[in-house]
Amino acid sequence: MVALVMLPLIAITALAIDIGHLYVVRNELQNAADAGALAAAQSLYLEGETQVNVGANQFGYNAAIANRSEKSPVEVNWSGGNGGDVQRGHWSFGNETFTPNASTAPVDLWNVTTAELDANLDFINAVRVITRRENAPAAAFFARIFGYEGFGLDAEAVAYLGFAGTLTPWDVDQPIAICRESILNGDEYSCNVGRMINSGGDETTSNTGGWTNFDQDSACNGTNTSELRPLVCGEGNPDALHLGQDMGTNGGEIQAAFNDLIDCWESATGKAEPWGLTLPVISCPSNNVGTCEELRGAVEVKVIWITDGGTDPDYTNAPTQMAGIADVVSPWSSSDPDGEVRWNSFVQHFNLKNVDGTPVPYAKKSIYFLPDCTAHEPAGVTGGENFGILAQIPVLVQ
């Protein structure tokens, strides 16, 4: 009986020991593939652009082969280009498929829906890396009794670079949050229409943003002057802002902080050129900002005018000139002595509208801005919605 059961006992021992060993080797290969895919995806675009970086494959290859398996370098069959075991391409969440694509052409992220981007195979947003143990197979132990000297293994990883979600410290510039509803046209991130923020205006047409203290750690009780003033014209969010979590906000009037913001704007631009700001995006149905709103991502806007707290029925302080935004809108100027005429011309030129589609009024304590549709520096961790800012940190999707 011992003789009869010896062979299956040896087979079971071989299976247990060798499979356990292969599991370790497979994990080593997976770690190497993950490292390579993440490194390549993080360098997928040229700095500050949406044009694909052909050198991303090299970053992925270098990161992958820097890992070892059973004290030997992992194998990655890549010698250049976009073939072999390191490939750029498109990851679709719709069908959970990676499609290799060597295109390097930039793809606009604005005036397009998330579904359209997901279906566009020329939108290069991911890198696949495969690591192997073929030339030096993983060692066999008891399985050698059955003629197995080693086992060839491989592992695959796909890293996806999406849009700014969780934001790292200092990613945003000012303690102002923009309502996602005001910068989306249906499901599209739209930069064709400018907006206004007016805490004292009709919430259905004007209140498209609010103050934020960046606080996600305590109960949402809004924010106040003492919290905001140190943040205005500061370095931005001192701590990470986590996607999907609520954040302290205030859609009301905080005059001292607003005065500080005007001073900062005038100093930065001379009231003659757009002021670029990266700001957090929040959910605020009906554009009504409460004391606690959910973080949905980040957006860059161009502030083109701010009115102070005084009434100006004669439009005396209406703008006279404003620089343009490259490839988006041309410069504007008017010497008309009638301020109302200047304002109407300004509004028409920059296509400034209320949420209901009507032209924005000349109102006190208001910020007028355009969502920006030029390439931005990446920010934060992948996971947010498309508001025109790519993430800096990719995530693994396979």
Short mmCIF file of C-alpha atoms in Angstrom, two decimals:
data_model
loop_
_atom_site.label_atom_id
_atom_site.label_comp_id
_atom_site.label_asym_id
_atom_site.label_seq_id
_atom_site.Cartn_x
_atom_site.Cartn_y
_atom_site.Cartn_z
CA MET A 1 0.00 0.00 0.00
CA VAL A 2 2.90 2.34 0.74
CA ALA A 3 4.27 1.66 -2.71
CA LEU A 4 0.89 2.32 -4.28
CA VAL A 5 0.39 5.69 -2.58
CA MET A 6 4.01 6.87 -2.90
CA LEU A 7 3.64 8.16 -6.47
CA PRO A 8 0.54 10.30 -5.82
CA LEU A 9 2.10 11.59 -2.58
CA ILE A 10 5.19 12.71 -4.48
CA ALA A 11 2.98 14.31 -7.14
CA ILE A 12 0.99 16.21 -4.52
CA THR A 13 4.21 17.39 -2.83
CA ALA A 14 5.61 18.53 -6.17
CA LEU A 15 2.38 20.32 -6.94
CA ALA A 16 2.28 22.12 -3.59
CA ILE A 17 5.94 23.19 -3.49
CA ASP A 18 6.35 24.06 -7.16
CA ILE A 19 3.03 25.90 -7.46
CA GLY A 20 3.87 27.90 -4.34
CA HIS A 21 7.24 28.78 -5.83
CA LEU A 22 5.71 29.70 -9.18
CA TYR A 23 3.22 31.94 -7.39
CA VAL A 24 6.12 33.88 -5.85
CA VAL A 25 7.88 34.16 -9.23
CA ARG A 26 4.66 35.27 -10.89
CA ASN A 27 4.25 38.00 -8.25
CA GLU A 28 7.79 39.19 -8.92
CA LEU A 29 7.02 39.42 -12.62
CA GLN A 30 3.75 41.23 -11.91
CA ASN A 31 5.51 43.77 -9.69
CA ALA A 32 8.00 44.43 -12.47
CA ALA A 33 5.24 44.83 -15.08
CA ASP A 34 3.30 47.15 -12.76
CA ALA A 35 6.38 49.30 -12.18
CA GLY A 36 7.10 49.53 -15.90
CA ALA A 37 3.54 50.40 -16.89
CA LEU A 38 3.20 53.07 -14.20
CA ALA A 39 6.55 54.65 -15.09
CA ALA A 40 5.67 54.77 -18.77
CA ALA A 41 2.19 56.16 -18.17
CA GLN A 42 3.50 58.88 -15.89
CA SER A 43 5.70 60.12 -18.74
CA LEU A 44 3.08 59.50 -21.45
CA TYR A 45 2.77 63.15 -22.50
CA LEU A 46 5.31 65.83 -23.20
CA GLU A 47 5.62 68.29 -20.34
CA GLY A 48 2.68 70.67 -20.21
CA GLU A 49 1.17 69.27 -23.42
CA THR A 50 -1.30 66.68 -24.65
CA GLN A 51 1.11 65.40 -27.31
CA VAL A 52 2.29 61.85 -26.69
CA ASN A 53 5.89 61.33 -25.60
CA VAL A 54 7.54 58.63 -27.72
CA GLY A 55 10.14 58.25 -24.97
CA ALA A 56 7.52 56.89 -22.57
CA ASN A 57 8.22 53.32 -23.74
CA GLN A 58 11.86 53.66 -22.73
CA PHE A 59 10.86 54.77 -19.24
CA GLY A 60 8.62 51.74 -18.96
CA TYR A 61 11.28 49.35 -20.21
CA ASN A 62 13.92 50.74 -17.85
CA ALA A 63 11.62 50.54 -14.84
CA ALA A 64 10.56 46.97 -15.63
CA ILE A 65 14.03 45.48 -16.17
CA ALA A 66 15.30 47.18 -13.02
CA ASN A 67 13.33 44.49 -11.16
CA ARG A 68 14.54 40.95 -10.56
CA SER A 69 12.96 37.54 -10.32
CA GLU A 70 14.80 34.74 -8.51
CA LYS A 71 17.79 37.13 -8.39
CA SER A 72 17.79 37.41 -12.19
CA PRO A 73 16.64 40.42 -14.27
CA VAL A 74 13.16 40.01 -15.68
CA GLU A 75 12.85 39.70 -19.45
CA VAL A 76 11.07 42.38 -21.50
CA ASN A 77 11.09 41.85 -25.26
CA TRP A 78 11.35 45.44 -26.45
CA SER A 79 14.02 47.10 -28.57
CA GLY A 80 12.35 50.36 -29.54
CA GLY A 81 9.24 51.80 -31.13
CA ASN A 82 5.78 50.85 -29.98
CA GLY A 83 5.94 47.09 -30.50
CA GLY A 84 6.90 44.12 -28.40
CA ASP A 85 6.33 44.08 -24.68
CA VAL A 86 6.07 47.84 -24.12
CA GLN A 87 3.22 49.52 -25.99
CA ARG A 88 1.40 52.81 -25.79
CA GLY A 89 -2.26 52.76 -26.64
CA HIS A 90 -5.85 53.38 -25.62
CA TRP A 91 -7.66 51.92 -22.64
CA SER A 92 -11.44 51.82 -22.97
CA PHE A 93 -13.52 51.51 -19.83
CA GLY A 94 -16.53 50.72 -22.00
CA ASN A 95 -15.22 47.30 -22.99
CA GLU A 96 -12.22 47.06 -20.61
CA THR A 97 -9.83 46.62 -23.52
CA PHE A 98 -6.35 47.94 -24.29
CA THR A 99 -5.68 48.74 -27.96
CA PRO A 100 -2.06 49.45 -29.00
CA ASN A 101 -1.66 52.66 -30.98
CA ALA A 102 1.58 54.41 -31.98
CA SER A 103 -0.10 57.77 -32.64
CA THR A 104 1.61 60.80 -31.10
CA ALA A 105 -0.92 63.42 -32.21
CA PRO A 106 -2.51 65.47 -29.44
CA VAL A 107 -6.22 64.98 -28.82
CA ASP A 108 -8.34 67.85 -27.53
CA LEU A 109 -9.83 67.21 -24.10
CA TRP A 110 -12.41 69.98 -24.37
CA ASN A 111 -15.81 70.19 -26.00
CA VAL A 112 -15.96 66.40 -26.00
CA THR A 113 -17.78 63.94 -23.77
CA THR A 114 -16.15 61.27 -21.64
CA ALA A 115 -17.90 58.62 -23.73
CA GLU A 116 -16.46 60.08 -26.95
CA LEU A 117 -12.96 60.08 -25.50
CA ASP A 118 -13.44 56.51 -24.28
CA ALA A 119 -14.37 55.40 -27.81
CA ASN A 120 -11.55 57.33 -29.52
CA LEU A 121 -8.70 54.88 -30.14
CA ASP A 122 -6.42 57.79 -31.05
CA PHE A 123 -6.72 59.14 -27.51
CA ILE A 124 -3.53 57.63 -26.12
CA ASN A 125 -4.08 57.23 -22.41
CA ALA A 126 -2.40 53.99 -21.32
CA VAL A 127 0.71 51.80 -21.54
CA ARG A 128 0.93 48.00 -21.45
CA VAL A 129 4.08 46.21 -20.23
CA ILE A 130 4.70 42.46 -20.30
CA THR A 131 7.47 40.83 -18.28
CA ARG A 132 8.69 37.26 -18.83
CA ARG A 133 10.73 34.31 -17.62
CA GLU A 134 11.28 32.43 -20.87
CA ASN A 135 15.01 32.37 -21.60
CA ALA A 136 15.60 31.62 -17.92
CA PRO A 137 12.50 29.69 -16.87
CA ALA A 138 11.46 29.58 -13.24
CA ALA A 139 13.17 26.66 -11.52
CA ALA A 140 11.31 23.42 -10.86
CA PHE A 141 11.95 21.32 -7.76
CA PHE A 142 9.99 18.11 -7.20
CA ALA A 143 8.40 18.48 -10.64
CA ARG A 144 11.76 17.45 -12.15
CA ILE A 145 10.83 13.90 -11.23
CA PHE A 146 8.19 14.18 -13.94
CA GLY A 147 10.53 15.76 -16.47
CA TYR A 148 9.88 19.48 -15.81
CA GLU A 149 13.17 21.38 -15.54
CA GLY A 150 11.56 24.80 -15.37
CA PHE A 151 8.47 26.84 -16.17
CA GLY A 152 8.08 29.79 -18.53
CA LEU A 153 5.97 32.56 -17.04
CA ASP A 154 4.81 36.05 -17.94
CA ALA A 155 2.83 38.89 -16.39
CA GLU A 156 1.02 41.85 -17.92
CA ALA A 157 0.06 45.28 -16.59
CA VAL A 158 -1.82 48.22 -18.08
CA ALA A 159 -1.50 51.65 -16.47
CA TYR A 160 -4.02 54.36 -17.32
CA LEU A 161 -3.43 58.10 -17.12
CA GLY A 162 -6.74 59.92 -16.77
CA PHE A 163 -7.86 63.23 -15.31
CA ALA A 164 -7.00 65.03 -12.11
CA GLY A 165 -8.87 63.50 -9.19
CA THR A 166 -7.36 63.43 -5.73
CA LEU A 167 -5.17 66.54 -5.61
CA THR A 168 -1.74 66.65 -4.03
CA PRO A 169 -0.68 69.61 -1.83
CA TRP A 170 -0.35 72.93 -3.69
CA ASP A 171 -2.11 71.65 -6.84
CA VAL A 172 -4.73 74.42 -6.69
CA ASP A 173 -4.07 78.14 -6.46
CA GLN A 174 -6.89 79.89 -4.63
CA PRO A 175 -9.55 78.96 -2.03
CA ILE A 176 -12.30 79.11 -4.65
CA ALA A 177 -14.27 76.09 -5.85
CA ILE A 178 -16.02 75.97 -9.24
CA CYS A 179 -19.36 74.21 -9.75
CA ARG A 180 -19.07 71.34 -12.24
CA GLU A 181 -22.52 72.22 -13.54
CA SER A 182 -21.25 75.60 -14.74
CA ILE A 183 -18.37 74.24 -16.85
CA LEU A 184 -20.15 71.29 -18.44
CA ASN A 185 -22.33 71.55 -21.50
CA GLY A 186 -24.35 68.41 -21.06
CA ASP A 187 -21.57 65.86 -20.56
CA GLU A 188 -18.92 67.94 -22.35
CA TYR A 189 -16.27 70.02 -20.66
CA SER A 190 -16.97 73.28 -22.45
CA CYS A 191 -14.64 76.24 -22.83
CA ASN A 192 -16.81 78.05 -25.37
CA VAL A 193 -18.83 79.80 -22.67
CA GLY A 194 -17.58 82.03 -19.86
CA ARG A 195 -19.30 82.39 -16.50
CA MET A 196 -19.56 84.66 -13.50
CA ILE A 197 -19.42 84.04 -9.76
CA ASN A 198 -21.62 86.38 -7.76
CA SER A 199 -22.38 85.45 -4.17
CA GLY A 200 -25.17 87.97 -3.94
CA GLY A 201 -26.83 87.13 -7.27
CA ASP A 202 -29.63 84.85 -8.29
CA GLU A 203 -28.38 81.36 -7.43
CA THR A 204 -29.96 79.86 -10.54
CA THR A 205 -27.98 82.11 -12.89
CA SER A 206 -24.92 83.48 -11.14
CA ASN A 207 -23.68 81.43 -8.20
CA THR A 208 -21.35 79.15 -10.15
CA GLY A 209 -18.71 78.80 -7.44
CA GLY A 210 -17.86 79.58 -3.86
CA TRP A 211 -15.16 79.83 -1.24
CA THR A 212 -13.45 76.77 0.23
CA ASN A 213 -11.11 76.26 3.15
CA PHE A 214 -9.87 72.94 1.67
CA ASP A 215 -10.97 71.21 4.90
CA GLN A 216 -11.98 67.57 4.46
CA ASP A 217 -10.98 66.34 7.91
CA SER A 218 -13.71 67.81 10.08
CA ALA A 219 -17.47 68.16 9.86
CA CYS A 220 -18.50 70.44 7.01
CA ASN A 221 -19.50 73.71 8.64
CA GLY A 222 -18.62 76.05 5.80
CA THR A 223 -15.76 78.51 6.08
CA ASN A 224 -15.14 82.01 7.38
CA THR A 225 -12.92 85.06 7.06
CA SER A 226 -10.22 83.92 9.48
CA GLU A 227 -9.78 80.64 7.59
CA LEU A 228 -9.83 82.16 4.11
CA ARG A 229 -7.64 85.23 4.34
CA PRO A 230 -4.38 83.29 4.92
CA LEU A 231 -5.23 81.14 1.87
CA VAL A 232 -6.01 83.95 -0.59
CA CYS A 233 -2.94 84.60 -2.75
CA GLY A 234 -1.13 81.88 -0.81
CA GLU A 235 0.36 78.65 -2.11
CA GLY A 236 -2.92 76.78 -2.47
CA ASN A 237 -4.14 73.67 -0.67
CA PRO A 238 -1.68 72.75 2.12
CA ASP A 239 -2.97 69.17 2.33
CA ALA A 240 -4.12 66.60 -0.19
CA LEU A 241 -7.74 66.94 -1.37
CA HIS A 242 -9.39 63.55 -1.76
CA LEU A 243 -11.70 62.88 -4.68
CA GLY A 244 -15.29 62.10 -3.72
CA GLN A 245 -14.99 63.51 -0.22
CA ASP A 246 -16.88 66.55 1.02
CA MET A 247 -15.04 69.82 1.52
CA GLY A 248 -15.85 72.91 3.56
CA THR A 249 -17.39 75.55 1.28
CA ASN A 250 -19.34 78.79 1.42
CA GLY A 251 -21.39 80.33 -1.37
CA GLY A 252 -21.96 83.52 0.54
CA GLU A 253 -20.26 86.85 0.86
CA ILE A 254 -16.89 87.08 2.65
CA GLN A 255 -15.86 90.65 1.92
CA ALA A 256 -12.39 90.78 3.49
CA ALA A 257 -11.23 87.71 1.56
CA PHE A 258 -12.78 89.13 -1.61
CA ASN A 259 -10.88 92.40 -1.19
CA ASP A 260 -7.64 90.44 -0.80
CA LEU A 261 -8.44 88.52 -3.98
CA ILE A 262 -8.96 91.74 -5.95
CA ASP A 263 -5.61 93.06 -4.75
CA CYS A 264 -3.93 89.82 -5.81
CA TRP A 265 -5.61 89.90 -9.22
CA GLU A 266 -4.63 93.50 -9.89
CA SER A 267 -1.04 92.83 -8.84
CA ALA A 268 -0.76 89.71 -11.00
CA THR A 269 -2.38 91.04 -14.17
CA GLY A 270 -2.66 94.82 -14.06
CA LYS A 271 -6.32 94.18 -14.96
CA ALA A 272 -5.20 93.77 -18.57
CA GLU A 273 -4.59 90.05 -19.09
CA PRO A 274 -6.31 86.79 -18.14
CA TRP A 275 -5.38 85.39 -14.73
CA GLY A 276 -4.83 81.64 -14.92
CA LEU A 277 -5.93 79.72 -11.83
CA THR A 278 -6.16 76.00 -11.10
CA LEU A 279 -9.20 75.47 -8.87
CA PRO A 280 -11.04 72.49 -7.37
CA VAL A 281 -14.34 71.44 -8.95
CA ILE A 282 -17.29 70.61 -6.71
CA SER A 283 -20.84 69.36 -7.12
CA CYS A 284 -23.45 72.03 -6.52
CA PRO A 285 -26.87 71.23 -8.01
CA SER A 286 -28.69 74.34 -9.20
CA ASN A 287 -25.36 76.13 -8.76
CA ASN A 288 -26.20 76.64 -5.12
CA VAL A 289 -23.04 76.28 -3.05
CA GLY A 290 -23.70 75.13 0.49
CA THR A 291 -21.39 74.53 3.42
CA CYS A 292 -20.27 71.07 2.34
CA GLU A 293 -19.71 70.00 -1.26
CA GLU A 294 -18.13 66.94 -2.91
CA LEU A 295 -14.77 67.25 -4.71
CA ARG A 296 -15.03 66.08 -8.34
CA GLY A 297 -11.67 67.10 -9.81
CA ALA A 298 -9.82 70.24 -10.87
CA VAL A 299 -10.09 72.84 -13.62
CA GLU A 300 -8.00 75.71 -14.90
CA VAL A 301 -9.85 78.95 -15.53
CA LYS A 302 -8.86 82.31 -16.91
CA VAL A 303 -10.24 85.11 -14.75
CA ILE A 304 -10.80 88.09 -17.05
CA TRP A 305 -12.53 90.56 -14.74
CA ILE A 306 -13.47 91.13 -11.11
CA THR A 307 -15.79 93.86 -9.89
CA ASP A 308 -15.48 95.23 -6.38
CA GLY A 309 -18.14 95.79 -3.74
CA GLY A 310 -19.21 99.29 -4.72
CA THR A 311 -22.19 100.01 -6.90
CA ASP A 312 -21.32 101.37 -10.33
CA PRO A 313 -24.58 102.23 -12.12
CA ASP A 314 -22.75 104.23 -14.80
CA TYR A 315 -20.33 101.39 -15.66
CA THR A 316 -17.42 103.73 -14.89
CA ASN A 317 -15.08 100.87 -14.00
CA ALA A 318 -16.02 98.65 -16.94
CA PRO A 319 -12.94 97.21 -18.68
CA THR A 320 -11.18 98.95 -21.57
CA GLN A 321 -8.79 96.20 -22.66
CA MET A 322 -7.98 92.54 -22.11
CA ALA A 323 -5.33 90.31 -23.63
CA GLY A 324 -6.46 87.22 -25.50
CA ILE A 325 -5.91 83.54 -24.84
CA ALA A 326 -3.78 81.77 -27.43
CA ASP A 327 -5.76 79.70 -29.94
CA VAL A 328 -8.97 80.38 -27.99
CA VAL A 329 -9.94 84.04 -28.09
CA SER A 330 -8.33 87.18 -29.51
CA PRO A 331 -7.42 90.32 -27.51
CA TRP A 332 -10.15 92.86 -26.87
CA SER A 333 -10.17 96.62 -26.35
CA SER A 334 -12.62 99.48 -26.50
CA SER A 335 -12.20 103.22 -26.09
CA ASP A 336 -15.91 103.96 -26.10
CA PRO A 337 -16.64 106.54 -23.38
CA ASP A 338 -19.91 104.80 -22.58
CA GLY A 339 -19.06 102.10 -20.01
CA GLU A 340 -22.20 100.13 -20.71
CA VAL A 341 -21.27 99.88 -24.38
CA ARG A 342 -17.78 98.71 -23.40
CA TRP A 343 -19.24 96.11 -21.07
CA ASN A 344 -21.65 94.72 -23.63
CA SER A 345 -18.81 94.47 -26.15
CA PHE A 346 -16.61 92.74 -23.56
CA VAL A 347 -19.34 90.22 -22.70
CA GLN A 348 -20.01 89.44 -26.34
CA HIS A 349 -16.32 89.06 -27.21
CA PHE A 350 -15.61 86.59 -24.40
CA ASN A 351 -19.04 84.93 -24.65
CA LEU A 352 -19.87 85.43 -20.98
CA LYS A 353 -23.23 83.90 -20.07
CA ASN A 354 -25.36 83.01 -17.11
CA VAL A 355 -26.20 79.35 -16.65
CA ASP A 356 -29.59 80.03 -18.25
CA GLY A 357 -27.86 81.29 -21.42
CA THR A 358 -28.48 85.01 -20.99
CA PRO A 359 -25.55 87.48 -21.12
CA VAL A 360 -23.97 88.10 -17.74
CA PRO A 361 -24.84 91.41 -16.06
CA TYR A 362 -22.43 94.03 -14.80
CA ALA A 363 -22.78 93.18 -11.11
CA LYS A 364 -20.84 94.07 -8.00
CA LYS A 365 -18.65 91.53 -6.17
CA SER A 366 -18.41 89.27 -9.22
CA ILE A 367 -15.68 87.17 -10.80
CA TYR A 368 -15.88 86.62 -14.55
CA PHE A 369 -13.94 83.67 -15.96
CA LEU A 370 -13.51 81.34 -18.92
CA PRO A 371 -12.82 77.61 -18.48
CA ASP A 372 -9.44 77.11 -20.12
CA CYS A 373 -8.93 74.95 -23.20
CA THR A 374 -5.17 74.92 -23.54
CA ALA A 375 -2.76 72.25 -22.37
CA HIS A 376 -2.04 72.38 -18.61
CA GLU A 377 0.54 70.99 -16.27
CA PRO A 378 -0.75 67.65 -14.94
CA ALA A 379 -2.08 67.55 -11.40
CA GLY A 380 -3.12 64.99 -8.83
CA VAL A 381 -4.01 61.33 -9.08
CA THR A 382 -6.01 59.76 -11.92
CA GLY A 383 -9.70 59.35 -11.19
CA GLY A 384 -11.45 62.68 -11.66
CA GLU A 385 -13.82 63.80 -14.37
CA ASN A 386 -12.61 65.47 -17.55
CA PHE A 387 -12.30 69.17 -16.79
CA GLY A 388 -9.33 69.60 -19.12
CA ILE A 389 -6.53 68.72 -16.68
CA LEU A 390 -4.71 65.42 -17.04
CA ALA A 391 -3.51 63.68 -13.91
CA GLN A 392 0.12 63.49 -12.89
CA ILE A 393 -0.12 60.04 -11.31
CA PRO A 394 -1.51 57.05 -13.28
CA VAL A 395 -3.34 54.03 -11.90
CA LEU A 396 -3.29 50.34 -12.81
CA VAL A 397 -6.39 49.11 -14.63
CA GLN A 398 -5.15 45.64 -15.50
#
